[in-house]
Amino acid sequence: MFVHFSLVGLRQKFDGAGAVSRESLQQSSFVSSTASALTIPLLYTLAAGLHSDCIQRNQSLKPIADPMLILLDPAAANQITVQNSLPKHANTQAYVHPLIGEKNLVTLEGREWKMWRGIFNPGFASGHLMSLVGDMVSDTLRFTQILSNYAAERDVFELEEAATRLTVDIIGSVVLDMSLQAQSSGNQLLKAFRDQLEWMPLSNDMNPFRRYNPMRAIVYRRNTRIMNRYLDRLLEQRFADRRQNEKAASKRSKPIIDLALDTYLEETGQSRDSALPRQFKQSAIDQFKTFLFAGHDTTSSTICYIIHLLSKHPRALDRICQEHNEVYGSDTSKTAEKITNDPHSLNRLPYTMAVLKEVLRLYPPVSSVRRGDPNIPIHFEGRQYPTDGYMVWPVAYSMHHRPELWPNAEEFIPERFLVKEGDPLFPPKGAWRPFEYGPRNCIGQELAYIELKIFMVLTLREFDIRPAYEERDQLDGTNRSALTVNGDRAYQILVATAKPALGYPAKVSRRKRQL
């Protein structure tokens, strides 16, 4: 499936009540530009309103903006991600460089990307991450204490904000073996990072006063300087601690940055007794900001959607809690210790993993755009489509919601990921791609799986968490009840990546019974 666009910009189409419905969107397969942060209406259009023979070309804004080639078929997407890995589009570089630097794994290309990906790969291997589970458990226990406080106060809170602080602490623990204290006091790094994110222009904002605000460059430089200096100090401190404790340290318990430095020194032939190499330090700073960005914007939103979907499907919640009881016992006070002592127990949770995958199918947080190549066309259904001059976008959200690929595509059915091949529910090859496929797939996907499963095991049997959009409206003195997408108030909005609207306001209480 393909459709050609000349703009990333979107226009929301509202029905009379202000809600976005799939029926209203299907009336036209091309959504023109004028702007808002809500991208899901376009994605619903692509998912539900187009067919394989629907190709629309609009290059009217060229050369102001590249036309888009949007891929809605897994086989087509694999041609530019697996069979050939097209480079990331220049728009991606321009967008993320102010936030995570120029030496990041998201936008590096060629030999430089291959070198740094190889240097950081060992730290993100599943086997090594299992040795760091104890730190993730400790950070998640602090999160459960915060939930306990909210339960006692009975206040409405933004779950996405709380989950973000949890993921930031986990990243600090597993990457640097340091506490960033994001869940307690916070720090300069997180403050500057969040400020930088807020100043990033929306990709589809056509208001020139916001898009070309002259203050943005000044704020970018200030925040970048704060983040880089903070991380420079942390890396120097970690390097000093490493040299003092190297003999006593176990390789299996090293943080990610230590394994990366070991690999770098080995590949470059530099001495372990020398100062922290400048090239490594600069790359490590940018990679840490990349990991922070990924956890900040993707894992935290997935936590919200786990809660959102399980709150609407109590039978699935009961089943997942029963699975946790079978693996860890019904005494939840001992669960954290059991996970720490046996991290591989997290791999004995098939239904938990199926729920997680189904959440990521319905609410994938990211996708990537590639730059077309004159020598790499796409072949589809007997036709050839050139990619040269196009921003090529394999849209995970649309593929995840196509009824031709997923029976009852809009329904929450975790069993899709438990059935055997041949079953009608069995996922088609390449159709589930929240972390993308090919050599440029997400380096942190195993870390995401582990921290999300720890979150689920330590919270779902202890707390009832539910959305509180109506209560938020009352507190704000507003009525946003009509602002829904397909009847969903927790629709995804584009703020760097896809996030739940309004930060997912929630209320929490202690579970009245243990399963």
Short mmCIF file of C-alpha atoms in Angstrom, two decimals:
data_model
loop_
_atom_site.label_atom_id
_atom_site.label_comp_id
_atom_site.label_asym_id
_atom_site.label_seq_id
_atom_site.Cartn_x
_atom_site.Cartn_y
_atom_site.Cartn_z
CA MET A 1 0.00 0.00 0.00
CA PHE A 2 1.29 3.43 -0.91
CA VAL A 3 0.07 6.98 -0.85
CA HIS A 4 2.03 10.09 -1.77
CA PHE A 5 1.95 13.25 0.31
CA SER A 6 3.69 16.56 -0.09
CA LEU A 7 3.44 17.65 3.55
CA VAL A 8 3.82 16.13 6.98
CA GLY A 9 1.19 18.60 8.18
CA LEU A 10 -2.28 17.43 9.10
CA ARG A 11 -5.73 18.79 9.62
CA GLN A 12 -8.05 17.37 12.22
CA LYS A 13 -11.47 16.47 10.90
CA PHE A 14 -14.10 16.78 13.59
CA ASP A 15 -17.65 15.68 13.49
CA GLY A 16 -20.40 17.84 14.97
CA ALA A 17 -19.57 16.85 18.55
CA GLY A 18 -15.88 17.55 18.20
CA ALA A 19 -14.89 13.89 18.16
CA VAL A 20 -12.76 12.30 15.49
CA SER A 21 -14.46 9.25 14.04
CA ARG A 22 -13.07 6.74 11.62
CA GLU A 23 -16.17 7.06 9.48
CA SER A 24 -15.65 10.79 8.92
CA LEU A 25 -12.01 10.25 8.11
CA GLN A 26 -12.68 7.57 5.55
CA GLN A 27 -14.50 10.09 3.40
CA SER A 28 -11.16 11.29 2.03
CA SER A 29 -7.87 9.48 1.79
CA PHE A 30 -5.77 12.64 1.55
CA VAL A 31 -5.63 14.89 4.59
CA SER A 32 -4.27 18.29 3.71
CA SER A 33 -1.97 20.45 5.75
CA THR A 34 -2.75 23.01 8.42
CA ALA A 35 -1.96 22.09 11.76
CA SER A 36 -2.32 20.45 14.96
CA ALA A 37 -0.42 18.05 17.09
CA LEU A 38 -3.01 15.32 16.66
CA THR A 39 -1.65 12.84 14.13
CA ILE A 40 -3.88 9.88 14.85
CA PRO A 41 -6.70 11.01 12.53
CA LEU A 42 -4.31 10.70 9.58
CA LEU A 43 -3.16 7.31 10.78
CA TYR A 44 -6.74 6.10 11.15
CA THR A 45 -7.37 7.27 7.60
CA LEU A 46 -4.40 5.33 6.33
CA ALA A 47 -5.31 2.28 8.37
CA ALA A 48 -8.97 2.11 7.47
CA GLY A 49 -9.63 4.17 4.38
CA LEU A 50 -7.04 3.17 1.80
CA HIS A 51 -6.66 0.14 -0.43
CA SER A 52 -3.71 -1.38 -2.25
CA ASP A 53 -4.70 0.29 -5.50
CA CYS A 54 -5.05 3.73 -3.92
CA ILE A 55 -2.09 5.88 -4.96
CA GLN A 56 -2.39 9.61 -4.67
CA ARG A 57 0.39 11.91 -5.80
CA ASN A 58 0.71 15.47 -4.62
CA GLN A 59 3.99 17.26 -5.12
CA SER A 60 2.63 20.79 -5.26
CA LEU A 61 4.89 22.09 -2.49
CA LYS A 62 8.10 20.74 -3.99
CA PRO A 63 10.84 22.01 -3.54
CA ILE A 64 9.66 23.55 -0.24
CA ALA A 65 9.01 20.09 1.21
CA ASP A 66 9.75 16.55 0.08
CA PRO A 67 6.75 14.51 -0.97
CA MET A 68 6.03 11.50 1.23
CA LEU A 69 5.86 7.87 0.22
CA ILE A 70 3.84 6.14 2.92
CA LEU A 71 4.06 2.36 3.21
CA LEU A 72 1.17 0.41 4.69
CA ASP A 73 2.25 -3.10 3.76
CA PRO A 74 4.84 -5.12 5.76
CA ALA A 75 6.48 -6.60 2.66
CA ALA A 76 6.93 -3.15 1.17
CA ALA A 77 8.27 -1.80 4.46
CA ASN A 78 10.80 -4.63 4.69
CA GLN A 79 12.25 -3.63 1.34
CA ILE A 80 13.56 -0.35 2.79
CA THR A 81 14.32 -1.53 6.35
CA VAL A 82 15.53 -5.13 6.03
CA GLN A 83 16.48 -5.96 2.44
CA ASN A 84 17.87 -2.45 1.97
CA SER A 85 18.30 -0.11 4.90
CA LEU A 86 17.57 3.34 3.57
CA PRO A 87 19.25 6.15 5.55
CA LYS A 88 17.26 8.29 7.95
CA HIS A 89 15.72 11.36 6.36
CA ALA A 90 17.33 14.78 6.89
CA ASN A 91 14.15 15.96 8.64
CA THR A 92 14.80 13.43 11.39
CA GLN A 93 18.31 14.77 11.85
CA ALA A 94 17.14 18.38 11.99
CA TYR A 95 14.45 17.47 14.50
CA VAL A 96 16.41 15.36 17.00
CA HIS A 97 19.90 16.90 16.89
CA PRO A 98 19.01 19.79 19.26
CA LEU A 99 17.70 17.26 21.73
CA ILE A 100 20.18 14.37 21.60
CA GLY A 101 23.20 15.67 19.68
CA GLU A 102 24.75 14.84 16.33
CA LYS A 103 26.53 11.59 17.31
CA ASN A 104 23.37 9.71 18.23
CA LEU A 105 22.52 6.20 17.07
CA VAL A 106 19.20 7.37 15.63
CA THR A 107 20.67 9.45 12.81
CA LEU A 108 24.29 8.33 12.38
CA GLU A 109 24.92 6.52 9.12
CA GLY A 110 27.49 4.26 7.46
CA ARG A 111 30.68 3.15 9.16
CA GLU A 112 30.31 5.60 12.04
CA TRP A 113 26.87 4.24 12.93
CA LYS A 114 28.09 0.65 12.59
CA MET A 115 31.05 1.33 14.89
CA TRP A 116 29.03 2.92 17.68
CA ARG A 117 26.16 0.46 17.38
CA GLY A 118 28.70 -2.34 17.79
CA ILE A 119 30.25 -0.61 20.79
CA PHE A 120 26.93 -0.26 22.64
CA ASN A 121 25.35 -3.56 21.55
CA PRO A 122 26.97 -5.71 24.30
CA GLY A 123 25.42 -3.62 27.06
CA PHE A 124 21.93 -4.06 25.62
CA ALA A 125 22.18 -7.84 25.15
CA SER A 126 19.41 -9.64 26.98
CA GLY A 127 21.83 -11.74 29.00
CA HIS A 128 23.68 -8.70 30.30
CA LEU A 129 20.52 -6.75 31.05
CA MET A 130 19.35 -9.61 33.26
CA SER A 131 22.35 -8.91 35.51
CA LEU A 132 21.01 -5.38 36.04
CA VAL A 133 17.46 -6.38 36.96
CA GLY A 134 18.07 -5.74 40.66
CA ASP A 135 18.64 -2.04 39.99
CA MET A 136 15.50 -1.85 37.87
CA VAL A 137 13.51 -3.52 40.65
CA SER A 138 14.79 -0.97 43.19
CA ASP A 139 13.78 1.93 40.97
CA THR A 140 10.35 0.39 40.38
CA LEU A 141 9.82 -0.10 44.11
CA ARG A 142 10.29 3.66 44.53
CA PHE A 143 7.61 4.09 41.88
CA THR A 144 5.21 1.82 43.82
CA GLN A 145 5.78 3.96 46.90
CA ILE A 146 4.78 7.02 44.88
CA LEU A 147 1.63 5.17 43.79
CA SER A 148 0.95 4.37 47.44
CA ASN A 149 1.17 8.06 48.27
CA TYR A 150 -1.25 8.97 45.49
CA ALA A 151 -3.61 6.23 46.69
CA ALA A 152 -3.57 7.64 50.21
CA GLU A 153 -4.17 11.19 48.96
CA ARG A 154 -6.80 10.11 46.40
CA ASP A 155 -5.54 12.79 44.05
CA VAL A 156 -5.66 12.91 40.29
CA PHE A 157 -2.14 12.71 38.88
CA GLU A 158 -0.51 12.43 35.46
CA LEU A 159 0.58 8.83 35.06
CA GLU A 160 2.79 9.68 32.08
CA GLU A 161 4.81 12.12 34.18
CA ALA A 162 5.29 9.60 37.01
CA ALA A 163 6.19 6.85 34.53
CA THR A 164 8.67 9.14 32.79
CA ARG A 165 10.52 9.76 36.03
CA LEU A 166 10.64 6.01 36.66
CA THR A 167 12.15 5.31 33.25
CA VAL A 168 14.72 8.11 33.67
CA ASP A 169 15.87 6.59 36.96
CA ILE A 170 16.14 3.16 35.36
CA ILE A 171 18.22 4.54 32.50
CA GLY A 172 20.58 6.19 34.98
CA SER A 173 20.94 2.94 36.90
CA VAL A 174 21.53 0.57 34.00
CA VAL A 175 23.63 2.89 31.82
CA LEU A 176 25.76 4.71 34.39
CA ASP A 177 25.17 2.78 37.63
CA MET A 178 24.07 6.09 39.16
CA SER A 179 20.85 7.39 40.65
CA LEU A 180 19.47 10.40 38.79
CA GLN A 181 16.84 10.83 41.52
CA ALA A 182 14.21 11.77 38.97
CA GLN A 183 11.49 10.25 41.18
CA SER A 184 12.53 12.25 44.22
CA SER A 185 14.32 15.56 43.89
CA GLY A 186 14.92 15.68 40.14
CA ASN A 187 18.05 17.17 38.61
CA GLN A 188 19.44 19.69 36.14
CA LEU A 189 19.68 17.10 33.38
CA LEU A 190 16.02 16.18 33.45
CA LYS A 191 14.91 19.79 33.77
CA ALA A 192 17.00 20.92 30.79
CA PHE A 193 15.94 17.88 28.76
CA ARG A 194 12.25 18.53 29.38
CA ASP A 195 12.66 22.23 28.61
CA GLN A 196 14.42 21.37 25.35
CA LEU A 197 11.60 19.03 24.43
CA GLU A 198 8.95 21.67 25.09
CA TRP A 199 10.74 24.12 22.80
CA MET A 200 10.93 21.70 19.89
CA PRO A 201 8.49 22.80 17.16
CA LEU A 202 5.67 20.51 16.19
CA SER A 203 6.45 18.94 12.84
CA ASN A 204 3.09 20.04 11.44
CA ASP A 205 2.87 23.51 13.00
CA MET A 206 2.45 26.03 10.20
CA ASN A 207 2.32 29.08 12.50
CA PRO A 208 5.53 30.97 11.53
CA PHE A 209 5.70 32.83 14.87
CA ARG A 210 5.96 29.54 16.73
CA ARG A 211 7.90 27.61 14.13
CA TYR A 212 10.61 30.27 13.67
CA ASN A 213 10.73 31.70 17.17
CA PRO A 214 14.19 33.39 17.40
CA MET A 215 14.44 32.47 21.09
CA ARG A 216 14.51 28.77 20.23
CA ALA A 217 18.16 28.75 19.17
CA ILE A 218 19.19 30.54 22.38
CA VAL A 219 17.24 28.09 24.54
CA TYR A 220 18.68 25.14 22.59
CA ARG A 221 22.25 26.28 23.22
CA ARG A 222 21.63 26.88 26.91
CA ASN A 223 19.94 23.53 27.52
CA THR A 224 22.50 21.64 25.45
CA ARG A 225 25.29 23.20 27.48
CA ILE A 226 23.57 22.26 30.77
CA MET A 227 22.94 18.66 29.67
CA ASN A 228 26.42 18.12 28.25
CA ARG A 229 28.18 19.54 31.32
CA TYR A 230 26.04 17.44 33.64
CA LEU A 231 26.73 14.25 31.71
CA ASP A 232 30.42 15.12 31.37
CA ARG A 233 30.69 15.22 35.16
CA LEU A 234 28.79 11.94 35.54
CA LEU A 235 30.99 10.17 32.99
CA GLU A 236 34.20 11.40 34.60
CA GLN A 237 32.88 10.31 37.99
CA ARG A 238 31.89 6.91 36.63
CA PHE A 239 35.30 6.51 34.97
CA ALA A 240 37.08 7.30 38.25
CA ASP A 241 34.89 4.87 40.19
CA ARG A 242 35.47 2.21 37.56
CA ARG A 243 39.26 2.46 37.85
CA GLN A 244 39.09 2.19 41.64
CA ASN A 245 36.75 -0.80 41.66
CA GLU A 246 37.71 -2.57 38.44
CA LYS A 247 39.41 -5.52 40.13
CA ALA A 248 36.46 -6.25 42.39
CA ALA A 249 33.77 -5.69 39.78
CA SER A 250 32.06 -8.59 38.07
CA LYS A 251 31.68 -8.29 34.32
CA ARG A 252 28.10 -9.48 34.54
CA SER A 253 27.15 -6.56 36.81
CA LYS A 254 28.78 -3.77 34.84
CA PRO A 255 26.56 -0.91 33.70
CA ILE A 256 26.08 -0.43 29.96
CA ILE A 257 28.60 2.41 29.76
CA ASP A 258 31.37 0.20 31.19
CA LEU A 259 30.84 -2.51 28.60
CA ALA A 260 30.75 0.13 25.87
CA LEU A 261 34.05 1.60 27.09
CA ASP A 262 35.63 -1.87 27.27
CA THR A 263 34.62 -2.50 23.65
CA TYR A 264 35.83 0.93 22.53
CA LEU A 265 39.24 0.56 24.18
CA GLU A 266 39.64 -2.93 22.73
CA GLU A 267 38.74 -1.84 19.20
CA THR A 268 40.90 1.29 19.27
CA GLY A 269 43.83 -0.34 21.09
CA GLN A 270 43.93 2.34 23.80
CA SER A 271 45.17 1.68 27.32
CA ARG A 272 42.75 1.21 30.19
CA ASP A 273 45.01 3.38 32.33
CA SER A 274 44.65 6.46 30.14
CA ALA A 275 42.17 9.28 30.68
CA LEU A 276 38.62 8.90 29.46
CA PRO A 277 38.94 9.22 25.66
CA ARG A 278 37.42 12.44 24.37
CA GLN A 279 35.83 10.78 21.33
CA PHE A 280 34.18 8.18 23.51
CA LYS A 281 32.97 10.78 25.99
CA GLN A 282 31.27 12.90 23.33
CA SER A 283 29.57 9.90 21.79
CA ALA A 284 28.56 8.59 25.23
CA ILE A 285 26.96 11.94 26.06
CA ASP A 286 24.87 11.86 22.90
CA GLN A 287 23.99 8.18 23.32
CA PHE A 288 22.87 8.74 26.91
CA LYS A 289 20.60 11.56 25.76
CA THR A 290 19.31 9.18 23.07
CA PHE A 291 18.51 6.50 25.66
CA LEU A 292 16.92 9.17 27.86
CA PHE A 293 14.79 10.31 24.93
CA ALA A 294 13.73 6.75 24.14
CA GLY A 295 12.78 5.90 27.72
CA HIS A 296 11.30 9.31 28.36
CA ASP A 297 9.04 9.21 25.35
CA THR A 298 8.29 5.56 24.58
CA THR A 299 8.47 3.31 27.63
CA SER A 300 6.57 5.80 29.77
CA SER A 301 3.73 6.13 27.26
CA THR A 302 3.53 2.33 26.95
CA ILE A 303 3.10 2.11 30.74
CA CYS A 304 0.09 4.41 30.39
CA TYR A 305 -1.47 2.31 27.67
CA ILE A 306 -0.90 -0.93 29.61
CA ILE A 307 -2.97 0.59 32.41
CA HIS A 308 -5.50 2.05 29.98
CA LEU A 309 -6.25 -1.22 28.20
CA LEU A 310 -6.24 -3.42 31.29
CA SER A 311 -8.61 -0.99 33.04
CA LYS A 312 -11.06 -1.63 30.18
CA HIS A 313 -10.48 -5.40 30.11
CA PRO A 314 -10.77 -6.77 33.67
CA ARG A 315 -10.67 -10.40 32.52
CA ALA A 316 -7.28 -9.84 30.97
CA LEU A 317 -6.15 -8.14 34.17
CA ASP A 318 -7.36 -11.10 36.24
CA ARG A 319 -5.53 -13.53 33.98
CA ILE A 320 -2.29 -11.60 34.11
CA CYS A 321 -2.46 -11.37 37.90
CA GLN A 322 -3.09 -15.11 38.09
CA GLU A 323 0.01 -15.72 36.00
CA HIS A 324 2.05 -13.54 38.37
CA ASN A 325 0.70 -15.53 41.32
CA GLU A 326 1.70 -18.80 39.66
CA VAL A 327 5.27 -17.63 39.06
CA TYR A 328 5.91 -15.55 42.19
CA GLY A 329 3.31 -16.72 44.70
CA SER A 330 0.37 -14.78 46.12
CA ASP A 331 2.45 -12.98 48.78
CA THR A 332 3.28 -9.82 46.84
CA SER A 333 5.63 -8.56 49.55
CA LYS A 334 8.20 -11.14 48.39
CA THR A 335 7.90 -10.53 44.64
CA ALA A 336 10.67 -7.95 44.32
CA GLU A 337 13.15 -10.21 46.08
CA LYS A 338 12.16 -13.18 43.92
CA ILE A 339 12.65 -11.20 40.71
CA THR A 340 16.05 -9.97 41.90
CA ASN A 341 17.19 -13.46 42.85
CA ASP A 342 15.85 -15.02 39.65
CA PRO A 343 15.72 -12.39 36.88
CA HIS A 344 15.05 -15.04 34.25
CA SER A 345 11.67 -15.65 35.91
CA LEU A 346 10.53 -12.68 33.82
CA ASN A 347 10.82 -14.95 30.80
CA ARG A 348 8.23 -17.32 32.28
CA LEU A 349 5.36 -14.87 31.80
CA PRO A 350 3.89 -15.67 28.36
CA TYR A 351 0.54 -13.96 28.91
CA THR A 352 2.22 -10.87 30.36
CA MET A 353 4.38 -10.67 27.26
CA ALA A 354 1.35 -11.18 25.02
CA VAL A 355 -0.45 -8.30 26.74
CA LEU A 356 2.61 -6.11 26.32
CA LYS A 357 2.84 -6.90 22.61
CA GLU A 358 -0.86 -6.25 22.08
CA VAL A 359 -0.54 -2.88 23.83
CA LEU A 360 2.35 -1.99 21.52
CA ARG A 361 0.30 -3.12 18.53
CA LEU A 362 -2.61 -0.84 19.39
CA TYR A 363 -0.47 2.08 20.56
CA PRO A 364 2.97 1.97 18.93
CA PRO A 365 4.97 4.97 20.19
CA VAL A 366 7.31 5.63 17.26
CA SER A 367 8.11 5.02 13.62
CA SER A 368 10.94 6.22 11.42
CA VAL A 369 11.20 8.04 8.13
CA ARG A 370 13.85 7.23 5.55
CA ARG A 371 15.44 9.04 2.63
CA GLY A 372 14.72 7.62 -0.81
CA ASP A 373 17.48 6.37 -3.08
CA PRO A 374 17.59 6.47 -6.91
CA ASN A 375 18.87 2.88 -6.97
CA ILE A 376 16.34 1.42 -4.54
CA PRO A 377 12.77 1.30 -5.86
CA ILE A 378 10.00 -0.59 -4.12
CA HIS A 379 8.33 -3.50 -5.91
CA PHE A 380 4.75 -4.16 -4.95
CA GLU A 381 2.01 -6.18 -6.63
CA GLY A 382 3.79 -6.23 -9.97
CA ARG A 383 4.57 -2.52 -10.03
CA GLN A 384 7.70 -0.54 -9.28
CA TYR A 385 7.66 2.63 -7.17
CA PRO A 386 10.70 4.92 -7.18
CA THR A 387 11.81 6.22 -3.80
CA ASP A 388 14.25 8.88 -5.01
CA GLY A 389 13.26 12.33 -3.77
CA TYR A 390 10.72 10.97 -1.29
CA MET A 391 10.53 10.87 2.46
CA VAL A 392 9.68 7.18 2.86
CA TRP A 393 7.54 6.39 5.89
CA PRO A 394 6.60 2.83 6.91
CA VAL A 395 3.70 3.62 9.26
CA ALA A 396 3.65 1.09 12.08
CA TYR A 397 0.39 2.42 13.50
CA SER A 398 -1.45 1.91 10.24
CA MET A 399 -0.07 -1.57 9.67
CA HIS A 400 -1.01 -2.48 13.25
CA HIS A 401 -4.62 -1.43 12.63
CA ARG A 402 -5.24 -2.86 9.17
CA PRO A 403 -8.12 -5.36 9.29
CA GLU A 404 -6.60 -7.18 6.31
CA LEU A 405 -3.63 -8.06 8.52
CA TRP A 406 -5.27 -8.33 11.95
CA PRO A 407 -8.71 -9.91 12.46
CA ASN A 408 -10.78 -7.61 14.68
CA ALA A 409 -7.95 -5.13 14.43
CA GLU A 410 -9.41 -2.59 16.87
CA GLU A 411 -10.03 -5.15 19.60
CA PHE A 412 -7.64 -5.91 22.45
CA ILE A 413 -6.78 -9.60 21.96
CA PRO A 414 -3.48 -10.62 23.61
CA GLU A 415 -4.05 -14.21 22.47
CA ARG A 416 -2.84 -13.13 19.02
CA PHE A 417 0.67 -13.57 20.38
CA LEU A 418 0.01 -16.96 21.97
CA VAL A 419 -1.60 -18.92 19.13
CA LYS A 420 0.40 -21.09 16.75
CA GLU A 421 1.04 -20.41 13.09
CA GLY A 422 -1.98 -21.33 11.03
CA ASP A 423 -4.45 -19.86 13.49
CA PRO A 424 -6.41 -16.92 12.00
CA LEU A 425 -5.15 -14.69 14.84
CA PHE A 426 -1.49 -15.49 14.21
CA PRO A 427 0.41 -12.25 13.43
CA PRO A 428 1.42 -11.93 9.76
CA LYS A 429 5.15 -11.80 9.09
CA GLY A 430 6.52 -8.31 9.58
CA ALA A 431 3.16 -6.76 10.48
CA TRP A 432 4.06 -6.10 14.14
CA ARG A 433 6.85 -3.53 14.16
CA PRO A 434 6.87 -1.16 17.16
CA PHE A 435 10.67 -1.43 17.29
CA GLU A 436 11.14 -1.69 13.51
CA TYR A 437 13.02 -4.47 11.73
CA GLY A 438 16.42 -4.71 10.14
CA PRO A 439 19.83 -3.43 11.24
CA ARG A 440 18.36 -0.10 12.40
CA ASN A 441 15.90 -1.69 14.81
CA CYS A 442 15.68 -0.23 18.33
CA ILE A 443 18.80 -1.07 20.35
CA GLY A 444 16.84 -0.76 23.61
CA GLN A 445 13.93 -3.08 22.90
CA GLU A 446 15.12 -5.80 25.29
CA LEU A 447 15.55 -3.19 28.03
CA ALA A 448 12.02 -1.95 27.35
CA TYR A 449 10.59 -5.47 27.62
CA ILE A 450 12.35 -6.09 30.93
CA GLU A 451 11.46 -2.82 32.63
CA LEU A 452 7.84 -3.02 31.44
CA LYS A 453 7.45 -6.57 32.75
CA ILE A 454 8.96 -5.54 36.09
CA PHE A 455 6.50 -2.65 36.24
CA MET A 456 3.58 -4.98 35.51
CA VAL A 457 4.59 -7.62 38.04
CA LEU A 458 5.19 -5.13 40.86
CA THR A 459 2.09 -2.96 40.35
CA LEU A 460 -0.84 -4.82 38.80
CA ARG A 461 -1.59 -7.00 41.84
CA GLU A 462 -1.04 -4.14 44.27
CA PHE A 463 -2.94 -1.25 42.72
CA ASP A 464 -6.07 -0.42 40.78
CA ILE A 465 -5.16 2.39 38.42
CA ARG A 466 -7.84 3.91 36.23
CA PRO A 467 -8.11 6.86 33.84
CA ALA A 468 -9.47 10.06 35.41
CA TYR A 469 -10.19 12.33 32.46
CA GLU A 470 -13.56 13.45 33.82
CA GLU A 471 -12.05 14.30 37.21
CA ARG A 472 -9.32 16.25 35.42
CA ASP A 473 -11.99 18.20 33.55
CA GLN A 474 -13.69 19.08 36.83
CA LEU A 475 -10.43 20.26 38.37
CA ASP A 476 -9.69 22.41 35.33
CA GLY A 477 -13.24 23.72 35.08
CA THR A 478 -13.46 22.53 31.48
CA ASN A 479 -15.44 19.99 29.51
CA ARG A 480 -13.31 18.07 27.07
CA SER A 481 -15.55 15.01 26.99
CA ALA A 482 -16.17 15.46 23.26
CA LEU A 483 -12.46 15.44 22.44
CA THR A 484 -12.01 11.81 21.52
CA VAL A 485 -10.52 9.76 18.72
CA ASN A 486 -12.69 6.76 17.90
CA GLY A 487 -14.33 7.22 21.29
CA ASP A 488 -10.98 7.20 23.12
CA ARG A 489 -9.95 10.12 25.32
CA ALA A 490 -6.45 8.69 25.72
CA TYR A 491 -5.72 9.20 22.03
CA GLN A 492 -2.11 9.60 20.98
CA ILE A 493 -0.71 13.05 20.27
CA LEU A 494 2.59 13.80 18.62
CA VAL A 495 5.05 15.50 20.99
CA ALA A 496 8.38 14.18 19.67
CA THR A 497 6.79 10.72 19.89
CA ALA A 498 3.25 9.50 20.43
CA LYS A 499 1.96 10.23 23.94
CA PRO A 500 -1.43 9.89 25.63
CA ALA A 501 -3.49 13.06 25.60
CA LEU A 502 -3.19 15.25 28.71
CA GLY A 503 -0.47 13.03 30.15
CA TYR A 504 -3.06 10.36 31.01
CA PRO A 505 -4.74 11.72 34.17
CA ALA A 506 -5.31 8.83 36.57
CA LYS A 507 -6.42 7.85 40.05
CA VAL A 508 -5.05 4.92 42.01
CA SER A 509 -6.21 2.83 44.95
CA ARG A 510 -4.96 -0.27 46.71
CA ARG A 511 -6.45 -3.47 45.41
CA LYS A 512 -9.12 -4.75 47.78
CA ARG A 513 -8.38 -8.37 47.13
CA GLN A 514 -5.40 -10.41 46.03
CA LEU A 515 -5.89 -12.99 43.33
#
